[in-house]
Coordinates of C-alpha atoms and ligand atoms in Angstrom, one line a residue:
M1 CA 121.7 -111.6 174.4
D2 CA 124.2 -110.7 171.4
I3 CA 123.2 -108.0 169.2
Y4 CA 123.7 -110.1 166.4
E5 CA 121.3 -112.8 167.6
E6 CA 118.4 -109.9 167.8
I7 CA 119.7 -108.8 164.3
F8 CA 118.7 -112.4 163.2
K9 CA 115.6 -113.0 164.5
M10 CA 114.7 -109.6 163.3
C11 CA 115.0 -110.5 159.6
S12 CA 114.0 -114.3 159.8
E13 CA 110.3 -112.4 161.7
H14 CA 110.4 -110.3 158.3
G15 CA 110.7 -113.3 155.8
I16 CA 114.6 -113.3 155.0
T17 CA 115.8 -116.7 154.2
F18 CA 118.3 -116.2 151.9
Y19 CA 121.7 -115.1 153.9
S20 CA 125.4 -114.5 152.6
S21 CA 128.8 -114.1 154.8
L22 CA 132.3 -112.9 154.4
P23 CA 133.5 -113.0 158.3
C24 CA 135.0 -109.6 160.3
S25 CA 136.1 -110.6 164.2
H26 CA 132.8 -109.0 165.6
N27 CA 129.9 -111.1 163.3
I28 CA 131.3 -114.5 163.7
K29 CA 128.6 -116.0 166.2
L30 CA 126.1 -115.1 163.7
I31 CA 127.6 -116.3 160.6
Q32 CA 129.0 -119.7 162.5
R33 CA 125.0 -120.2 163.6
L34 CA 123.5 -119.1 160.0
E35 CA 126.1 -122.3 159.1
E36 CA 124.4 -124.5 161.2
L37 CA 121.2 -123.6 160.9
D38 CA 122.1 -124.1 156.5
G39 CA 119.2 -126.0 155.2
E40 CA 116.5 -125.8 158.1
I41 CA 113.4 -124.3 158.4
I42 CA 113.1 -121.2 160.7
G43 CA 109.8 -120.2 162.5
N44 CA 107.1 -120.2 159.7
A45 CA 109.0 -119.9 156.5
D46 CA 108.2 -121.5 153.7
N47 CA 111.5 -122.1 152.7
P48 CA 115.0 -123.9 154.5
L49 CA 117.2 -121.2 155.4
I50 CA 119.9 -120.9 152.7
H51 CA 123.3 -119.7 153.6
T52 CA 126.4 -119.3 151.4
P53 CA 129.8 -118.5 152.7
L54 CA 131.3 -116.2 150.3
V55 CA 134.6 -115.6 149.4
R56 CA 134.2 -111.9 148.0
E57 CA 131.8 -109.9 149.2
E58 CA 131.0 -108.5 145.5
S59 CA 129.7 -111.6 144.7
G60 CA 127.0 -112.0 147.4
V61 CA 125.6 -108.9 145.8
S62 CA 124.8 -110.7 142.4
L63 CA 124.2 -114.1 144.3
S64 CA 121.5 -112.1 146.3
A65 CA 119.7 -111.1 143.7
G66 CA 119.6 -114.1 141.7
A67 CA 118.1 -115.3 144.7
Y68 CA 116.0 -112.6 144.9
L69 CA 114.9 -113.6 141.0
G70 CA 114.1 -116.9 142.6
G71 CA 111.7 -115.8 145.4
R72 CA 114.0 -115.2 148.3
K73 CA 114.4 -112.1 150.5
T74 CA 118.6 -112.1 150.9
A75 CA 120.7 -110.4 153.4
M76 CA 124.4 -110.0 153.7
V77 CA 126.6 -110.4 156.7
I78 CA 129.9 -108.5 156.3
Q79 CA 132.6 -106.3 157.6
S80 CA 132.7 -102.5 155.8
Q81 CA 136.5 -103.0 154.2
G82 CA 134.2 -105.3 151.6
L83 CA 131.6 -102.5 151.3
G84 CA 133.8 -100.6 149.3
N85 CA 134.6 -103.7 146.9
M86 CA 131.0 -104.2 146.4
V87 CA 130.0 -100.4 144.7
T88 CA 129.8 -101.2 140.9
Q89 CA 127.3 -104.2 141.9
M90 CA 125.3 -102.3 143.9
L91 CA 124.8 -99.3 141.7
S92 CA 124.1 -101.8 138.9
L93 CA 121.6 -104.5 141.0
N94 CA 120.3 -103.1 144.6
S95 CA 120.0 -98.9 143.9
P96 CA 117.2 -96.8 142.5
L97 CA 119.2 -95.3 139.7
N98 CA 118.5 -94.7 136.2
G99 CA 119.9 -98.2 134.6
S100 CA 119.7 -100.4 137.6
Y101 CA 117.8 -103.4 137.9
R102 CA 116.8 -102.2 141.3
I103 CA 116.9 -105.3 143.3
P104 CA 116.0 -105.1 147.4
N105 CA 118.9 -106.4 149.4
V106 CA 119.8 -106.1 153.2
L107 CA 123.4 -105.5 154.7
I108 CA 124.5 -106.1 157.9
I109 CA 127.6 -104.5 158.1
S110 CA 130.0 -104.7 161.2
H111 CA 131.0 -100.9 160.9
R112 CA 134.9 -100.5 161.9
G113 CA 137.5 -98.1 161.6
L114 CA 135.1 -95.8 163.6
E115 CA 136.2 -93.7 167.2
N116 CA 137.7 -96.8 169.4
E117 CA 139.2 -99.1 166.5
K118 CA 142.6 -99.6 166.6
V119 CA 143.8 -101.0 163.5
D120 CA 144.6 -98.0 161.4
A121 CA 144.0 -99.2 157.9
Q122 CA 140.3 -99.8 158.8
K123 CA 139.6 -96.3 158.9
P124 CA 140.0 -95.0 155.3
V125 CA 136.9 -97.1 154.3
G126 CA 135.0 -97.1 157.9
S127 CA 135.1 -93.6 157.4
K128 CA 133.7 -93.6 154.1
S129 CA 131.2 -96.8 154.9
K130 CA 127.9 -93.9 154.7
E131 CA 129.1 -91.8 152.0
I132 CA 129.5 -95.3 150.1
L133 CA 125.9 -96.2 151.0
N134 CA 124.7 -92.5 149.8
L135 CA 125.9 -93.5 146.8
V136 CA 124.2 -96.5 146.1
G137 CA 121.0 -95.4 147.1
F138 CA 120.7 -98.0 150.6
K139 CA 118.6 -96.2 153.3
H140 CA 120.9 -97.0 156.6
C141 CA 120.8 -96.6 159.7
S142 CA 123.7 -97.2 162.9
V143 CA 122.9 -98.9 165.4
K144 CA 125.2 -100.3 168.7
V145 CA 123.0 -101.9 171.4
I146 CA 119.7 -103.7 171.1
S147 CA 117.4 -100.6 172.1
D148 CA 118.8 -99.4 168.9
L149 CA 117.0 -101.8 166.8
K150 CA 113.7 -99.7 166.5
K151 CA 115.9 -98.3 163.7
F152 CA 116.3 -101.5 162.1
Q153 CA 112.7 -102.1 162.4
D154 CA 111.8 -98.9 160.0
L155 CA 114.1 -99.5 157.8
L156 CA 112.9 -103.0 156.7
E157 CA 109.8 -101.0 156.0
E158 CA 111.3 -99.8 153.4
Y159 CA 112.6 -102.9 152.5
D160 CA 109.4 -104.0 151.7
K161 CA 109.0 -100.9 149.3
G162 CA 111.4 -102.4 147.4
R163 CA 114.7 -100.4 148.7
S164 CA 117.4 -101.4 149.2
I165 CA 118.7 -101.1 152.8
A166 CA 121.8 -101.5 155.4
L167 CA 122.5 -102.0 159.3
L168 CA 125.6 -100.6 160.3
V169 CA 127.0 -102.4 163.9
E170 CA 129.0 -100.7 166.0
P171 CA 131.1 -103.0 167.2
D172 CA 131.5 -103.5 171.1
Y173 CA 135.1 -103.6 171.7
S174 CA 135.4 -104.3 175.1
K175 CA 133.7 -107.2 174.6
P176 CA 136.5 -110.3 174.3
L177 CA 136.5 -111.7 170.7
Y178 CA 134.5 -114.6 169.9
R179 CA 136.3 -117.4 168.1
I180 CA 136.2 -120.6 166.9
E181 CA 137.9 -123.4 168.4
S182 CA 141.0 -124.9 166.7
K183 CA 140.7 -128.3 164.8
K184 CA 144.3 -128.5 165.5
N185 CA 146.0 -131.4 163.3
I186 CA 143.2 -132.0 160.5
T187 CA 144.4 -134.3 157.7
R188 CA 143.7 -132.1 153.8
N189 CA 142.7 -133.8 151.2
F190 CA 143.9 -133.1 147.3
K191 CA 141.8 -133.9 144.8
G192 CA 141.6 -133.8 140.8
N193 CA 145.1 -132.2 139.7
A194 CA 148.6 -133.2 138.3
I195 CA 150.4 -132.8 141.8
P196 CA 151.0 -136.2 143.5
I197 CA 150.0 -135.7 146.7
K198 CA 146.2 -136.9 148.4
K199 CA 146.5 -136.3 152.0
I200 CA 148.5 -133.9 153.7
Q201 CA 148.4 -133.5 157.2
A202 CA 149.4 -130.1 159.3
T203 CA 152.1 -130.1 161.5
M204 CA 153.1 -126.2 161.8
T205 CA 151.7 -123.2 162.6
R206 CA 151.2 -120.2 160.9
R207 CA 153.9 -118.6 163.4
K208 CA 156.3 -121.8 163.4
A209 CA 156.3 -121.4 158.9
I210 CA 156.8 -117.9 159.0
S211 CA 159.8 -117.7 161.8
E212 CA 161.1 -120.3 159.6
V213 CA 161.6 -118.0 156.8
I214 CA 162.4 -114.9 158.0
N215 CA 165.0 -116.8 160.3
Q216 CA 166.8 -118.0 157.1
I217 CA 166.4 -114.9 154.7
E218 CA 169.0 -111.9 154.8
D219 CA 168.4 -109.2 152.5
E220 CA 165.4 -110.2 150.9
F221 CA 162.5 -108.1 150.6
V222 CA 159.3 -109.7 152.4
V223 CA 155.9 -108.8 152.1
S224 CA 153.0 -109.5 154.9
N225 CA 149.0 -110.3 154.2
I226 CA 146.7 -108.5 156.7
G227 CA 145.5 -109.7 159.7
H228 CA 147.5 -112.2 161.9
P229 CA 149.9 -113.2 159.7
S230 CA 151.4 -109.4 159.8
R231 CA 151.2 -109.1 163.0
E232 CA 153.4 -112.3 164.1
L233 CA 156.1 -111.6 161.3
H234 CA 156.5 -107.9 163.0
R235 CA 156.5 -109.9 166.6
L236 CA 159.0 -112.6 165.3
K237 CA 161.1 -110.1 163.8
D238 CA 160.7 -106.3 162.3
R239 CA 162.6 -105.1 159.7
E240 CA 162.9 -102.2 157.5
R241 CA 162.2 -104.5 154.8
N242 CA 158.9 -106.3 155.4
F243 CA 155.9 -104.3 154.3
Y244 CA 153.3 -105.5 156.3
L245 CA 149.8 -105.0 154.3
T246 CA 147.2 -104.6 156.8
S247 CA 144.5 -104.3 154.2
C248 CA 143.2 -104.9 151.0
L249 CA 142.7 -108.7 151.4
G250 CA 144.0 -110.9 148.8
H251 CA 146.6 -108.6 147.3
S252 CA 149.4 -108.9 149.1
Y253 CA 150.5 -111.6 146.1
T254 CA 149.7 -108.8 143.4
L255 CA 151.4 -106.0 145.4
A256 CA 154.6 -108.3 145.8
L257 CA 154.2 -109.4 142.3
G258 CA 154.7 -105.1 141.4
L259 CA 157.6 -105.0 143.6
A260 CA 159.2 -107.8 142.0
L261 CA 158.9 -106.7 138.7
S262 CA 159.8 -103.3 139.5
T263 CA 163.0 -104.6 141.4
E264 CA 164.3 -106.9 139.3
D265 CA 167.2 -104.3 139.1
I266 CA 168.5 -105.5 142.5
N267 CA 169.6 -108.5 144.1
P268 CA 167.4 -109.4 146.9
K269 CA 163.9 -111.6 146.3
V270 CA 160.4 -110.4 147.1
I271 CA 158.8 -113.0 149.3
C272 CA 155.3 -113.1 149.9
F273 CA 153.0 -114.4 152.4
E274 CA 149.6 -114.9 151.5
G275 CA 146.3 -116.8 153.0
D276 CA 144.5 -118.9 151.8
G277 CA 141.4 -116.7 152.1
G278 CA 143.0 -114.1 150.3
L279 CA 143.7 -116.3 147.9
L280 CA 140.2 -117.3 147.3
M281 CA 139.2 -113.3 147.3
N282 CA 141.9 -113.0 144.3
A283 CA 142.8 -116.3 142.7
G284 CA 142.1 -114.4 139.4
S285 CA 144.9 -112.8 139.3
L286 CA 146.7 -116.0 139.5
S287 CA 146.7 -115.6 136.0
I288 CA 149.0 -112.5 135.8
L289 CA 151.6 -113.9 138.1
A290 CA 151.6 -117.1 136.0
H291 CA 151.7 -115.3 132.8
K292 CA 154.8 -112.1 133.9
K293 CA 157.0 -115.3 135.7
P294 CA 158.5 -113.0 137.8
K295 CA 162.4 -114.8 138.1
N296 CA 162.6 -113.4 141.9
L297 CA 159.5 -114.0 143.3
I298 CA 158.5 -116.6 146.0
V299 CA 155.1 -116.8 147.5
L300 CA 154.4 -118.3 150.6
L301 CA 150.9 -119.5 150.6
L302 CA 149.7 -120.0 154.1
D303 CA 146.9 -122.3 154.3
N304 CA 145.0 -122.8 157.2
G305 CA 141.7 -123.6 155.6
V306 CA 140.2 -120.9 157.7
W307 CA 139.4 -116.9 157.7
G308 CA 141.8 -117.6 160.6
S309 CA 142.7 -114.2 161.7
T310 CA 138.4 -113.0 162.1
G311 CA 138.4 -116.0 164.2
N312 CA 138.5 -119.6 162.3
T313 CA 134.8 -120.1 160.4
E314 CA 136.2 -122.3 157.3
T315 CA 137.4 -121.4 153.3
Y316 CA 136.6 -123.5 150.7
A317 CA 140.3 -124.3 150.5
L318 CA 139.7 -126.3 153.7
H319 CA 137.2 -128.6 151.6
D320 CA 137.9 -129.2 147.9
V321 CA 139.8 -125.9 146.6
N322 CA 144.0 -127.5 146.2
L323 CA 144.7 -123.2 145.5
S324 CA 148.0 -124.2 144.1
G325 CA 146.0 -126.7 141.8
V326 CA 144.7 -123.9 140.9
A327 CA 147.9 -121.9 140.3
Q328 CA 149.0 -124.5 138.1
A329 CA 146.2 -124.2 135.9
Y330 CA 146.6 -120.9 135.2
G331 CA 150.0 -121.7 134.1
F332 CA 152.1 -121.8 136.9
P333 CA 154.8 -123.5 136.2
E334 CA 154.4 -127.1 137.7
S335 CA 158.3 -127.5 138.8
N336 CA 158.1 -124.1 141.0
I337 CA 155.2 -125.5 143.2
K338 CA 155.3 -127.4 146.6
I339 CA 152.9 -128.5 148.7
I340 CA 155.1 -128.2 151.9
S341 CA 153.3 -129.6 155.4
K342 CA 156.8 -129.7 157.5
E343 CA 159.5 -127.5 158.9
E344 CA 162.9 -129.4 157.5
Q345 CA 161.1 -129.6 153.9
L346 CA 160.3 -125.8 153.8
A347 CA 163.7 -124.9 154.7
E348 CA 165.3 -126.8 152.2
N349 CA 162.8 -125.9 149.4
L350 CA 163.6 -122.3 150.6
R351 CA 167.1 -122.7 150.4
F352 CA 166.6 -123.6 146.7
A353 CA 164.4 -120.9 146.2
L354 CA 166.7 -118.1 147.2
K355 CA 169.5 -119.1 144.9
N356 CA 167.5 -119.9 142.0
D357 CA 165.1 -118.4 139.2
G358 CA 161.8 -118.4 140.1
P359 CA 158.7 -117.5 140.4
F360 CA 158.2 -120.2 143.2
L361 CA 155.2 -121.0 144.8
F362 CA 154.7 -123.1 148.3
H363 CA 151.7 -123.9 149.4
V364 CA 152.4 -124.7 153.3
I365 CA 149.5 -126.3 154.8
I366 CA 149.4 -125.3 158.2
T367 CA 147.4 -125.8 161.5
D368 CA 144.4 -123.2 162.6
E369 CA 145.9 -122.6 165.9
Y370 CA 145.8 -119.1 167.2
E371 CA 148.2 -116.9 169.1
N372 CA 147.0 -113.3 170.4
V373 CA 149.8 -111.3 169.0
P374 CA 148.9 -107.8 169.5
I375 CA 148.2 -105.2 166.7
L376 CA 151.2 -103.5 164.8
P377 CA 152.5 -100.3 166.8
L378 CA 153.6 -99.0 163.2
S379 CA 151.0 -96.4 161.1
V380 CA 150.8 -97.5 157.4
V381 CA 152.6 -94.4 156.3
E382 CA 155.7 -95.7 158.4
I383 CA 155.4 -98.7 157.1
K384 CA 155.8 -96.9 153.5
K385 CA 158.4 -95.0 154.1
R386 CA 160.6 -97.1 155.7
F387 CA 160.2 -99.7 153.2
M388 CA 160.6 -97.0 150.7
K389 CA 164.2 -96.2 152.0
S390 CA 165.2 -99.4 152.2
I391 CA 164.9 -100.1 148.3
E392 CA 166.7 -96.7 147.9
N393 CA 169.6 -98.1 150.3
A394 CA 169.9 -101.3 148.3
R395 CA 170.1 -99.4 145.0
I396 CA 172.8 -97.1 146.5
S397 CA 174.8 -99.8 147.4
I398 CA 174.5 -102.1 144.0
Y399 CA 174.9 -98.9 141.8
S400 CA 177.9 -97.5 144.1
S401 CA 180.0 -100.8 144.4
Ligands
TPP501 C1 137.3 -107.2 151.6 C2 137.7 -107.6 153.5 N1 136.3 -108.3 153.8 C3 137.0 -109.2 155.0 C4 137.7 -108.6 155.9 C5 138.1 -108.7 156.7 N2 138.9 -110.1 157.6 C6 140.4 -109.4 157.8 S1 141.6 -111.1 158.0 C7 140.3 -111.6 157.5 C8 140.9 -113.6 157.2 C9 141.7 -113.6 156.2 O1 142.1 -114.9 155.9 P1 143.0 -115.8 155.5 O2 143.6 -115.1 153.8 O3 142.7 -117.2 155.2 O4 144.5 -115.6 156.5 P2 144.3 -116.0 157.9 O5 144.2 -115.3 158.8 O6 143.8 -117.3 158.1 O7 145.9 -116.5 158.2 C10 139.2 -111.2 157.2 C11 138.0 -112.0 156.5 C12 138.5 -107.6 155.1 N3 139.7 -106.9 155.9 N4 139.1 -106.8 154.1
MG502 MG1 143.6 -118.4 156.3

């Protein structure tokens, strides 16, 4: 039996019926199961199970607190990366500290960044996860195999006394990762916005979209987002002018914005890849982008409607959220927004954007297909140093000519 299955069984037996989640590649099976069970009565429960996929982990803390006020026992299924983002809410709503509402909550955390972790960028938060939990006053324990779960039983008793608790689940890196099967060429419906496109069928894979861009540009600076997009970009064409952001989900476009604003003196534009999941997590900052309007920034929103890098659970983008419509509502110039699903459209719009003042937002609808690409062989410090050197060289060549 899968350890997460057993954890879910224990939570159910303990009367937990209100779940929220944000995926890690290692907890997908449980999240998929929770989604299937949404609305069902489990065992002797008085109420149907509620599962809410989150777009940012910190909202799960207040969502759970509200559910507790409404009479539910709650649990969140997340990755350790999300823990850092939740600190203020946990201190204010869950902790036993003076001034906190002391509302109990249960966290089931895929604890990345430990010994066998291959993704370097998981390490800072992973190595501090226990300290974060101590800081916010959560009782916690670490488990690796099912027989360790006796410790969780003891924690659940603490929970009954009103304490918030956390279970840190060490991933089994030896197991192949579970993924939800690709739905391939599904048709997307865009509703309720001024852009006159209603139905769009994805045709390009993410790799194809990235390669279309990377093969057309020359000196441009590129910022790519966490997970498979950065890996695919590296695989297609590694360059000094590529900055691979391998942490900070949802923040590649804000990093690219800072870069664009501070490099207006050098010619090449800044091109940024962002994901639909990432953008949903940090949608509010679109208002900054819309307000600052950097002429030298092109954002490519690679929208596959799923949290693709962590196993393909759906994002809200797949259903009703039109993210470029959101950008438009925040004030992003409408004429510079394009919804794109075909290679030729992407190539043509990119050609135009490279020669004209932006900012541009290309909402690229891609399939949710997956290719296994190895993790980056570069350290994050190498990525930074190399990139900054390329900026320096760009300035030298401009000011010395
Ligand atoms: C705060 C935080 N929560 C969760 C994760 C785990 N995570 C890494 S990549 C990813 C999926 C990103 O999806 P999207 O932005 O849509 O890009 P895609 O992989 O689909 O191209 C998730 C959930 C994380 N790194 N950080
Ligand atoms: Mg996605």
